[in-house]
Coordinates of C-alpha atoms in Angstrom, one line a residue:
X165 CA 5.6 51.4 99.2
X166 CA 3.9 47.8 99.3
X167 CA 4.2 44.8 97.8
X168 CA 0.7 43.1 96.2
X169 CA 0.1 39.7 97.2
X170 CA -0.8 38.7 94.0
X171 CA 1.4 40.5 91.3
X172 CA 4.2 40.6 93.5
X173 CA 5.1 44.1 92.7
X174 CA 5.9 47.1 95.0
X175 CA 3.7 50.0 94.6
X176 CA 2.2 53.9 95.8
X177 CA -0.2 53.1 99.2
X178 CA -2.6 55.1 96.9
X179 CA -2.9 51.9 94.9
X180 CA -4.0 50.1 97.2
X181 CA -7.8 49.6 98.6
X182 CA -8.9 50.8 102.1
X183 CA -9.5 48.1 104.3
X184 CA -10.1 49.2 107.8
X185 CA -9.4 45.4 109.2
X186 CA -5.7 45.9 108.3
X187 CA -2.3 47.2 110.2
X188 CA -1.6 49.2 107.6
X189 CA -5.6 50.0 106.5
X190 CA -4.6 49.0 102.8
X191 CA -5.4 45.7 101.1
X192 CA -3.4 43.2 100.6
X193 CA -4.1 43.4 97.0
X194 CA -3.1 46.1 94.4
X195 CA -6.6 48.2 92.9
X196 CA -5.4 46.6 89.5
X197 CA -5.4 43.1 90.9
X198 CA -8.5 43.3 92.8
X199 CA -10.6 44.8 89.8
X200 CA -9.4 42.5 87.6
X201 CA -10.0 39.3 90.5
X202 CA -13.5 41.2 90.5
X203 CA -14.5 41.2 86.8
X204 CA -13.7 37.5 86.6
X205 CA -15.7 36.9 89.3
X206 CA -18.2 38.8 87.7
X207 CA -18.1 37.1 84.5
X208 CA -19.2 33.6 86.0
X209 CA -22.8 32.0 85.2
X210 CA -22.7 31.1 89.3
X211 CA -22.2 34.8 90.4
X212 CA -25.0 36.5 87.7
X213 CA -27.1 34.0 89.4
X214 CA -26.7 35.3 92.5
X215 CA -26.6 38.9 91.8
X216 CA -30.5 37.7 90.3
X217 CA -31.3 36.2 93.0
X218 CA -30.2 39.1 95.5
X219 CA -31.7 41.6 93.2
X220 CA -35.4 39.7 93.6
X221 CA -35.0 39.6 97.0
X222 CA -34.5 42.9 97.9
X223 CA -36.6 44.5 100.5
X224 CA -38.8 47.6 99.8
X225 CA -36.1 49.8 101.7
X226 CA -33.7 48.7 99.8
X227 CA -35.2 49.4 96.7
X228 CA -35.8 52.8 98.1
X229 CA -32.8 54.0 99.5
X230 CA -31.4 52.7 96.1
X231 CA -33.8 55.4 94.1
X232 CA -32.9 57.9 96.3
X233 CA -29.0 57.3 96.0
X234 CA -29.3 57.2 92.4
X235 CA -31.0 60.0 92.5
X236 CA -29.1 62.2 94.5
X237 CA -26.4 61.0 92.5
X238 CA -27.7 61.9 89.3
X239 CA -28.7 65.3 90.1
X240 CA -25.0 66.1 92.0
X241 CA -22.9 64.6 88.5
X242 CA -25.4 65.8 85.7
X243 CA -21.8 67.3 83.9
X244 CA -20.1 64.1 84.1
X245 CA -23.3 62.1 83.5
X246 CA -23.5 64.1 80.2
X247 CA -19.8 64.0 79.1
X248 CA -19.9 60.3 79.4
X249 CA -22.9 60.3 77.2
X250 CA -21.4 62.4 74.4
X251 CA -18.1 60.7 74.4
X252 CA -19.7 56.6 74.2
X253 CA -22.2 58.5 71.3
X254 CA -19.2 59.9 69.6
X255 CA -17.5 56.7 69.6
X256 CA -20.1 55.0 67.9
X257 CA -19.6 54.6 64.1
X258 CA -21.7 57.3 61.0
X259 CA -23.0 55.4 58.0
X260 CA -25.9 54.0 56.0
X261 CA -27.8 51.1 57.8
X262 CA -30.5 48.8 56.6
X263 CA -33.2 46.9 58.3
X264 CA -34.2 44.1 56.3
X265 CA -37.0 41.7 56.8
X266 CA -35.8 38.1 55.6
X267 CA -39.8 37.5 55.2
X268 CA -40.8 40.1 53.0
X269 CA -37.2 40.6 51.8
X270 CA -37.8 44.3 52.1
X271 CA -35.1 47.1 52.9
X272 CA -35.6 50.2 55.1
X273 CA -32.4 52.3 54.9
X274 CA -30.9 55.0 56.8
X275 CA -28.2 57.2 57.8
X276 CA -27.1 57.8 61.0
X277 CA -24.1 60.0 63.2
X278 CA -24.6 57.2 65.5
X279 CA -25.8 54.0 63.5
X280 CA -26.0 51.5 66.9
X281 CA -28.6 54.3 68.8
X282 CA -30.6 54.5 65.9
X283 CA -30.6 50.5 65.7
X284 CA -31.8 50.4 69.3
X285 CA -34.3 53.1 68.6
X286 CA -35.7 51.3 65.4
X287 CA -36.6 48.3 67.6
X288 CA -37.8 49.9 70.6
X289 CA -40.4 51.9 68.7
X290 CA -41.4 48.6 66.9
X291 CA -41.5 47.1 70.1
X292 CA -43.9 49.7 71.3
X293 CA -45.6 49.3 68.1
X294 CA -45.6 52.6 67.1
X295 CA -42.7 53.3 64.6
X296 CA -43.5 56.0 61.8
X297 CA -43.4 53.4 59.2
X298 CA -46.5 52.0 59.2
X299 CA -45.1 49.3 56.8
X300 CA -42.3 48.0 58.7
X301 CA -44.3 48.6 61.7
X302 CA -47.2 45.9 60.7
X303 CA -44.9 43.4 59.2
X304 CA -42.5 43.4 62.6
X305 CA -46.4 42.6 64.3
X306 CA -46.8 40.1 61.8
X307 CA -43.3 38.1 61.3
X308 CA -41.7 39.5 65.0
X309 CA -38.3 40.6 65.8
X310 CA -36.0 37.5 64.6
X311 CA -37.6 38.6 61.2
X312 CA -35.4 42.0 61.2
X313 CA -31.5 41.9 60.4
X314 CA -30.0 45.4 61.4
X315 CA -27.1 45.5 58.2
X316 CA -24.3 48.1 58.0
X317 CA -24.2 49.4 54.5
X318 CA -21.6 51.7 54.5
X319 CA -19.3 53.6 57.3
X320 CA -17.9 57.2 57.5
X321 CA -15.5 58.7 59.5
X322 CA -16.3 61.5 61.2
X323 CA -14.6 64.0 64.0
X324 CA -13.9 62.9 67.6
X325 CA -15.9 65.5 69.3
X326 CA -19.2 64.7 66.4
X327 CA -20.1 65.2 63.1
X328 CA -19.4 68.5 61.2
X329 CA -21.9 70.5 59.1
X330 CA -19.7 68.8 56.1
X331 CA -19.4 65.4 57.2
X332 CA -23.4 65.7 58.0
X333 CA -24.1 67.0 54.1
X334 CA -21.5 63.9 53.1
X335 CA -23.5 61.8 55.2
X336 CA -26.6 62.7 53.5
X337 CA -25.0 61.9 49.8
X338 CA -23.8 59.0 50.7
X339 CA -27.4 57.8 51.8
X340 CA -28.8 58.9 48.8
X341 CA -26.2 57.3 46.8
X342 CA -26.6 53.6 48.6
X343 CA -30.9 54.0 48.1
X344 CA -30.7 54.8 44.2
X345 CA -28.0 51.6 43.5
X346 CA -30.4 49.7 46.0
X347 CA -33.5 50.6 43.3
X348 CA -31.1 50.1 40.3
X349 CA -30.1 46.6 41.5
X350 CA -34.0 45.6 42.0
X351 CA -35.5 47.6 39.0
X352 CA -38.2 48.9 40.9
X353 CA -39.1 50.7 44.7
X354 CA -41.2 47.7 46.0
X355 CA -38.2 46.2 48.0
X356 CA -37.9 49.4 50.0
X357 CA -39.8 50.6 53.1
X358 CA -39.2 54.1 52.6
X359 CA -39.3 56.8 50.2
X360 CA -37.5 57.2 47.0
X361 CA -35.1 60.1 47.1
X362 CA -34.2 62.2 44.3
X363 CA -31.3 60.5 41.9
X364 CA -30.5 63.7 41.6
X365 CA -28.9 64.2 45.3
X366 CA -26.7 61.8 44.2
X367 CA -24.8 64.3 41.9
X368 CA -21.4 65.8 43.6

Protein backbone atom coordinates (compact mmCIF):
# COMPACT_ATOMS: atom_id res chain seq x y z
CA UNK A 1 0.00 0.00 0.00
CA UNK A 2 0.86 3.85 -0.43
CA UNK A 3 -0.33 6.86 0.61
CA UNK A 4 -0.99 9.72 -2.34
CA UNK A 5 0.46 12.96 -1.68
CA UNK A 6 -2.37 14.70 -2.75
CA UNK A 7 -5.68 12.76 -1.70
CA UNK A 8 -4.05 11.48 1.22
CA UNK A 9 -5.43 8.10 0.83
CA UNK A 10 -3.70 4.66 1.00
CA UNK A 11 -3.94 2.67 -2.05
CA UNK A 12 -2.87 -0.82 -4.44
CA UNK A 13 1.05 0.09 -5.92
CA UNK A 14 -0.93 -0.69 -9.13
CA UNK A 15 -2.45 2.73 -8.70
CA UNK A 16 0.17 4.38 -8.87
CA UNK A 17 2.32 5.71 -12.03
CA UNK A 18 5.87 4.28 -12.87
CA UNK A 19 8.40 6.69 -12.19
CA UNK A 20 11.85 5.21 -12.54
CA UNK A 21 13.39 8.38 -10.44
CA UNK A 22 11.72 7.01 -7.34
CA UNK A 23 12.80 4.42 -4.19
CA UNK A 24 9.85 2.76 -4.63
CA UNK A 25 9.57 3.36 -8.78
CA UNK A 26 5.87 4.65 -8.19
CA UNK A 27 4.70 8.32 -8.13
CA UNK A 28 4.05 10.10 -5.51
CA UNK A 29 0.71 10.73 -6.83
CA UNK A 30 -2.35 8.29 -7.15
CA UNK A 31 -3.31 7.66 -11.37
CA UNK A 32 -6.63 9.33 -10.24
CA UNK A 33 -4.91 12.40 -8.96
CA UNK A 34 -2.47 12.79 -11.58
CA UNK A 35 -5.08 12.47 -14.52
CA UNK A 36 -7.22 14.72 -13.04
CA UNK A 37 -3.96 17.40 -12.06
CA UNK A 38 -3.50 16.66 -15.97
CA UNK A 39 -6.85 17.57 -17.49
CA UNK A 40 -6.84 20.78 -15.56
CA UNK A 41 -3.75 21.56 -16.81
CA UNK A 42 -4.97 20.76 -20.01
CA UNK A 43 -7.95 22.87 -19.87
CA UNK A 44 -5.90 26.18 -19.62
CA UNK A 45 -5.72 28.88 -22.52
CA UNK A 46 -1.66 29.00 -21.54
CA UNK A 47 -1.13 25.22 -22.10
CA UNK A 48 -3.36 24.82 -25.63
CA UNK A 49 -1.00 27.58 -26.59
CA UNK A 50 1.84 25.68 -26.12
CA UNK A 51 0.70 22.40 -27.31
CA UNK A 52 0.17 24.93 -30.74
CA UNK A 53 3.16 26.12 -30.61
CA UNK A 54 5.01 22.67 -30.10
CA UNK A 55 2.84 21.12 -32.70
CA UNK A 56 4.17 23.89 -35.44
CA UNK A 57 7.42 23.35 -34.53
CA UNK A 58 7.82 19.96 -34.97
CA UNK A 59 10.69 18.63 -36.96
CA UNK A 60 10.01 16.42 -40.11
CA UNK A 61 11.15 13.22 -37.99
CA UNK A 62 8.95 13.93 -35.69
CA UNK A 63 6.11 14.24 -37.86
CA UNK A 64 7.21 10.94 -39.29
CA UNK A 65 7.86 8.75 -36.60
CA UNK A 66 4.41 10.06 -35.44
CA UNK A 67 2.69 8.60 -38.80
CA UNK A 68 4.39 5.60 -38.48
CA UNK A 69 3.30 5.04 -34.65
CA UNK A 70 -0.06 5.92 -35.53
CA UNK A 71 0.00 3.72 -38.01
CA UNK A 72 1.37 0.76 -36.59
CA UNK A 73 -0.97 1.45 -34.02
CA UNK A 74 -4.00 1.51 -35.97
CA UNK A 75 -3.31 -1.53 -37.90
CA UNK A 76 -2.36 -3.76 -34.37
CA UNK A 77 -6.04 -2.37 -32.49
CA UNK A 78 -8.39 -2.23 -35.64
CA UNK A 79 -10.96 -4.47 -33.05
CA UNK A 80 -10.77 -1.94 -30.48
CA UNK A 81 -10.53 0.95 -32.93
CA UNK A 82 -13.92 -0.34 -34.28
CA UNK A 83 -15.75 -1.13 -30.92
CA UNK A 84 -15.01 2.38 -29.76
CA UNK A 85 -16.56 3.56 -32.98
CA UNK A 86 -19.82 1.66 -32.72
CA UNK A 87 -20.27 2.24 -29.02
CA UNK A 88 -19.69 6.59 -29.25
CA UNK A 89 -22.25 6.08 -32.73
CA UNK A 90 -24.67 4.15 -30.62
CA UNK A 91 -24.60 6.65 -27.95
CA UNK A 92 -25.56 9.35 -30.19
CA UNK A 93 -29.35 10.20 -30.18
CA UNK A 94 -32.23 8.75 -33.45
CA UNK A 95 -34.65 11.38 -34.57
CA UNK A 96 -35.90 13.91 -37.17
CA UNK A 97 -33.46 16.85 -37.71
CA UNK A 98 -33.77 20.06 -39.67
CA UNK A 99 -31.40 22.35 -41.35
CA UNK A 100 -32.81 25.62 -41.74
CA UNK A 101 -31.51 28.59 -43.48
CA UNK A 102 -32.55 31.82 -41.43
CA UNK A 103 -32.04 33.68 -44.98
CA UNK A 104 -34.29 31.84 -47.14
CA UNK A 105 -36.17 30.49 -44.09
CA UNK A 106 -36.15 27.20 -45.79
CA UNK A 107 -36.24 23.65 -44.10
CA UNK A 108 -34.32 20.49 -45.18
CA UNK A 109 -35.45 17.59 -42.94
CA UNK A 110 -34.16 14.31 -42.05
CA UNK A 111 -33.97 11.27 -40.00
CA UNK A 112 -31.12 9.88 -38.66
CA UNK A 113 -29.89 6.55 -36.28
CA UNK A 114 -27.20 8.92 -35.46
CA UNK A 115 -28.57 12.65 -35.83
CA UNK A 116 -24.99 14.53 -34.70
CA UNK A 117 -22.94 12.30 -37.71
CA UNK A 118 -25.31 13.19 -40.16
CA UNK A 119 -25.12 16.96 -38.88
CA UNK A 120 -21.36 16.78 -39.38
CA UNK A 121 -21.82 15.13 -42.75
CA UNK A 122 -24.39 17.72 -43.94
CA UNK A 123 -21.83 20.53 -43.47
CA UNK A 124 -18.74 18.82 -44.68
CA UNK A 125 -20.29 18.01 -48.02
CA UNK A 126 -21.53 21.76 -48.16
CA UNK A 127 -18.18 22.64 -47.23
CA UNK A 128 -16.90 20.71 -50.11
CA UNK A 129 -19.59 22.06 -52.14
CA UNK A 130 -20.89 19.15 -53.35
CA UNK A 131 -23.95 18.08 -51.27
CA UNK A 132 -26.81 16.24 -53.29
CA UNK A 133 -29.17 19.10 -52.77
CA UNK A 134 -28.32 21.27 -55.22
CA UNK A 135 -30.62 23.85 -53.50
CA UNK A 136 -29.26 23.92 -50.12
CA UNK A 137 -25.96 23.46 -51.69
CA UNK A 138 -26.04 26.96 -53.75
CA UNK A 139 -27.73 28.94 -51.04
CA UNK A 140 -24.95 27.64 -48.26
CA UNK A 141 -22.39 29.28 -51.39
CA UNK A 142 -24.40 32.20 -51.35
CA UNK A 143 -25.39 33.11 -47.53
CA UNK A 144 -22.29 30.67 -45.88
CA UNK A 145 -22.37 28.52 -42.90
CA UNK A 146 -23.68 30.98 -39.94
CA UNK A 147 -26.73 30.93 -42.38
CA UNK A 148 -27.60 27.17 -41.38
CA UNK A 149 -29.17 26.19 -37.90
CA UNK A 150 -28.81 22.34 -37.34
CA UNK A 151 -32.62 21.88 -35.25
CA UNK A 152 -33.64 18.69 -33.48
CA UNK A 153 -37.19 18.03 -34.30
CA UNK A 154 -37.94 15.05 -32.64
CA UNK A 155 -35.89 12.18 -30.66
CA UNK A 156 -36.37 8.32 -30.44
CA UNK A 157 -35.06 5.84 -28.42
CA UNK A 158 -33.55 3.15 -29.80
CA UNK A 159 -31.44 -0.11 -28.51
CA UNK A 160 -27.95 0.13 -26.90
CA UNK A 161 -26.20 -2.07 -29.39
CA UNK A 162 -28.24 0.14 -32.60
CA UNK A 163 -31.33 0.46 -34.21
CA UNK A 164 -33.72 -2.54 -34.87
CA UNK A 165 -35.50 -3.32 -38.19
CA UNK A 166 -38.61 -1.83 -36.11
CA UNK A 167 -37.28 1.07 -34.58
CA UNK A 168 -35.70 1.80 -38.30
CA UNK A 169 -39.53 1.50 -39.96
CA UNK A 170 -40.69 3.79 -36.71
CA UNK A 171 -37.95 5.99 -37.53
CA UNK A 172 -39.04 6.38 -41.02
CA UNK A 173 -42.93 7.22 -39.87
CA UNK A 174 -41.94 9.49 -37.63
CA UNK A 175 -40.06 11.46 -40.48
CA UNK A 176 -42.80 11.33 -42.57
CA UNK A 177 -45.14 12.44 -39.99
CA UNK A 178 -42.83 15.71 -38.93
CA UNK A 179 -42.55 16.68 -43.13
CA UNK A 180 -46.40 16.53 -43.85
CA UNK A 181 -47.34 18.89 -40.35
CA UNK A 182 -44.20 20.96 -41.58
CA UNK A 183 -46.34 21.45 -45.25
CA UNK A 184 -49.68 21.71 -43.30
CA UNK A 185 -48.33 24.51 -41.13
CA UNK A 186 -46.90 26.48 -44.29
CA UNK A 187 -49.72 25.56 -46.82
CA UNK A 188 -47.47 24.79 -49.44
CA UNK A 189 -43.79 22.75 -50.29
CA UNK A 190 -41.78 26.00 -51.11
CA UNK A 191 -40.26 26.18 -47.42
CA UNK A 192 -38.74 22.72 -47.91
CA UNK A 193 -35.53 21.68 -49.53
CA UNK A 194 -36.46 18.23 -50.20
CA UNK A 195 -39.06 16.14 -51.55
CA UNK A 196 -42.57 15.76 -50.46
CA UNK A 197 -43.27 12.37 -49.16
CA UNK A 198 -46.42 10.59 -49.44
CA UNK A 199 -49.13 11.69 -46.60
CA UNK A 200 -49.94 8.49 -46.92
CA UNK A 201 -46.81 7.00 -44.92
CA UNK A 202 -48.04 8.81 -42.30
CA UNK A 203 -50.96 6.26 -41.71
CA UNK A 204 -50.16 3.51 -38.70
Amino acid sequence: MKYCSVCMKAKKLEEFYNHRGRKDGKESRCSACASASARARRGTVEYREMAKEKYKNRTPEEVARQKEYFKTWSQNNKERIYTQKERYFNNMPAGVYGLYNKETQKMYIGQSQHMTKRKWRHFQKLKKGNHANKLMQEDFNNYGIDSFEFIVLAEMPKSKKGITPEEREHLLLLEAEVIVNYVLEYGHKDHLYNKIIPASRCSS
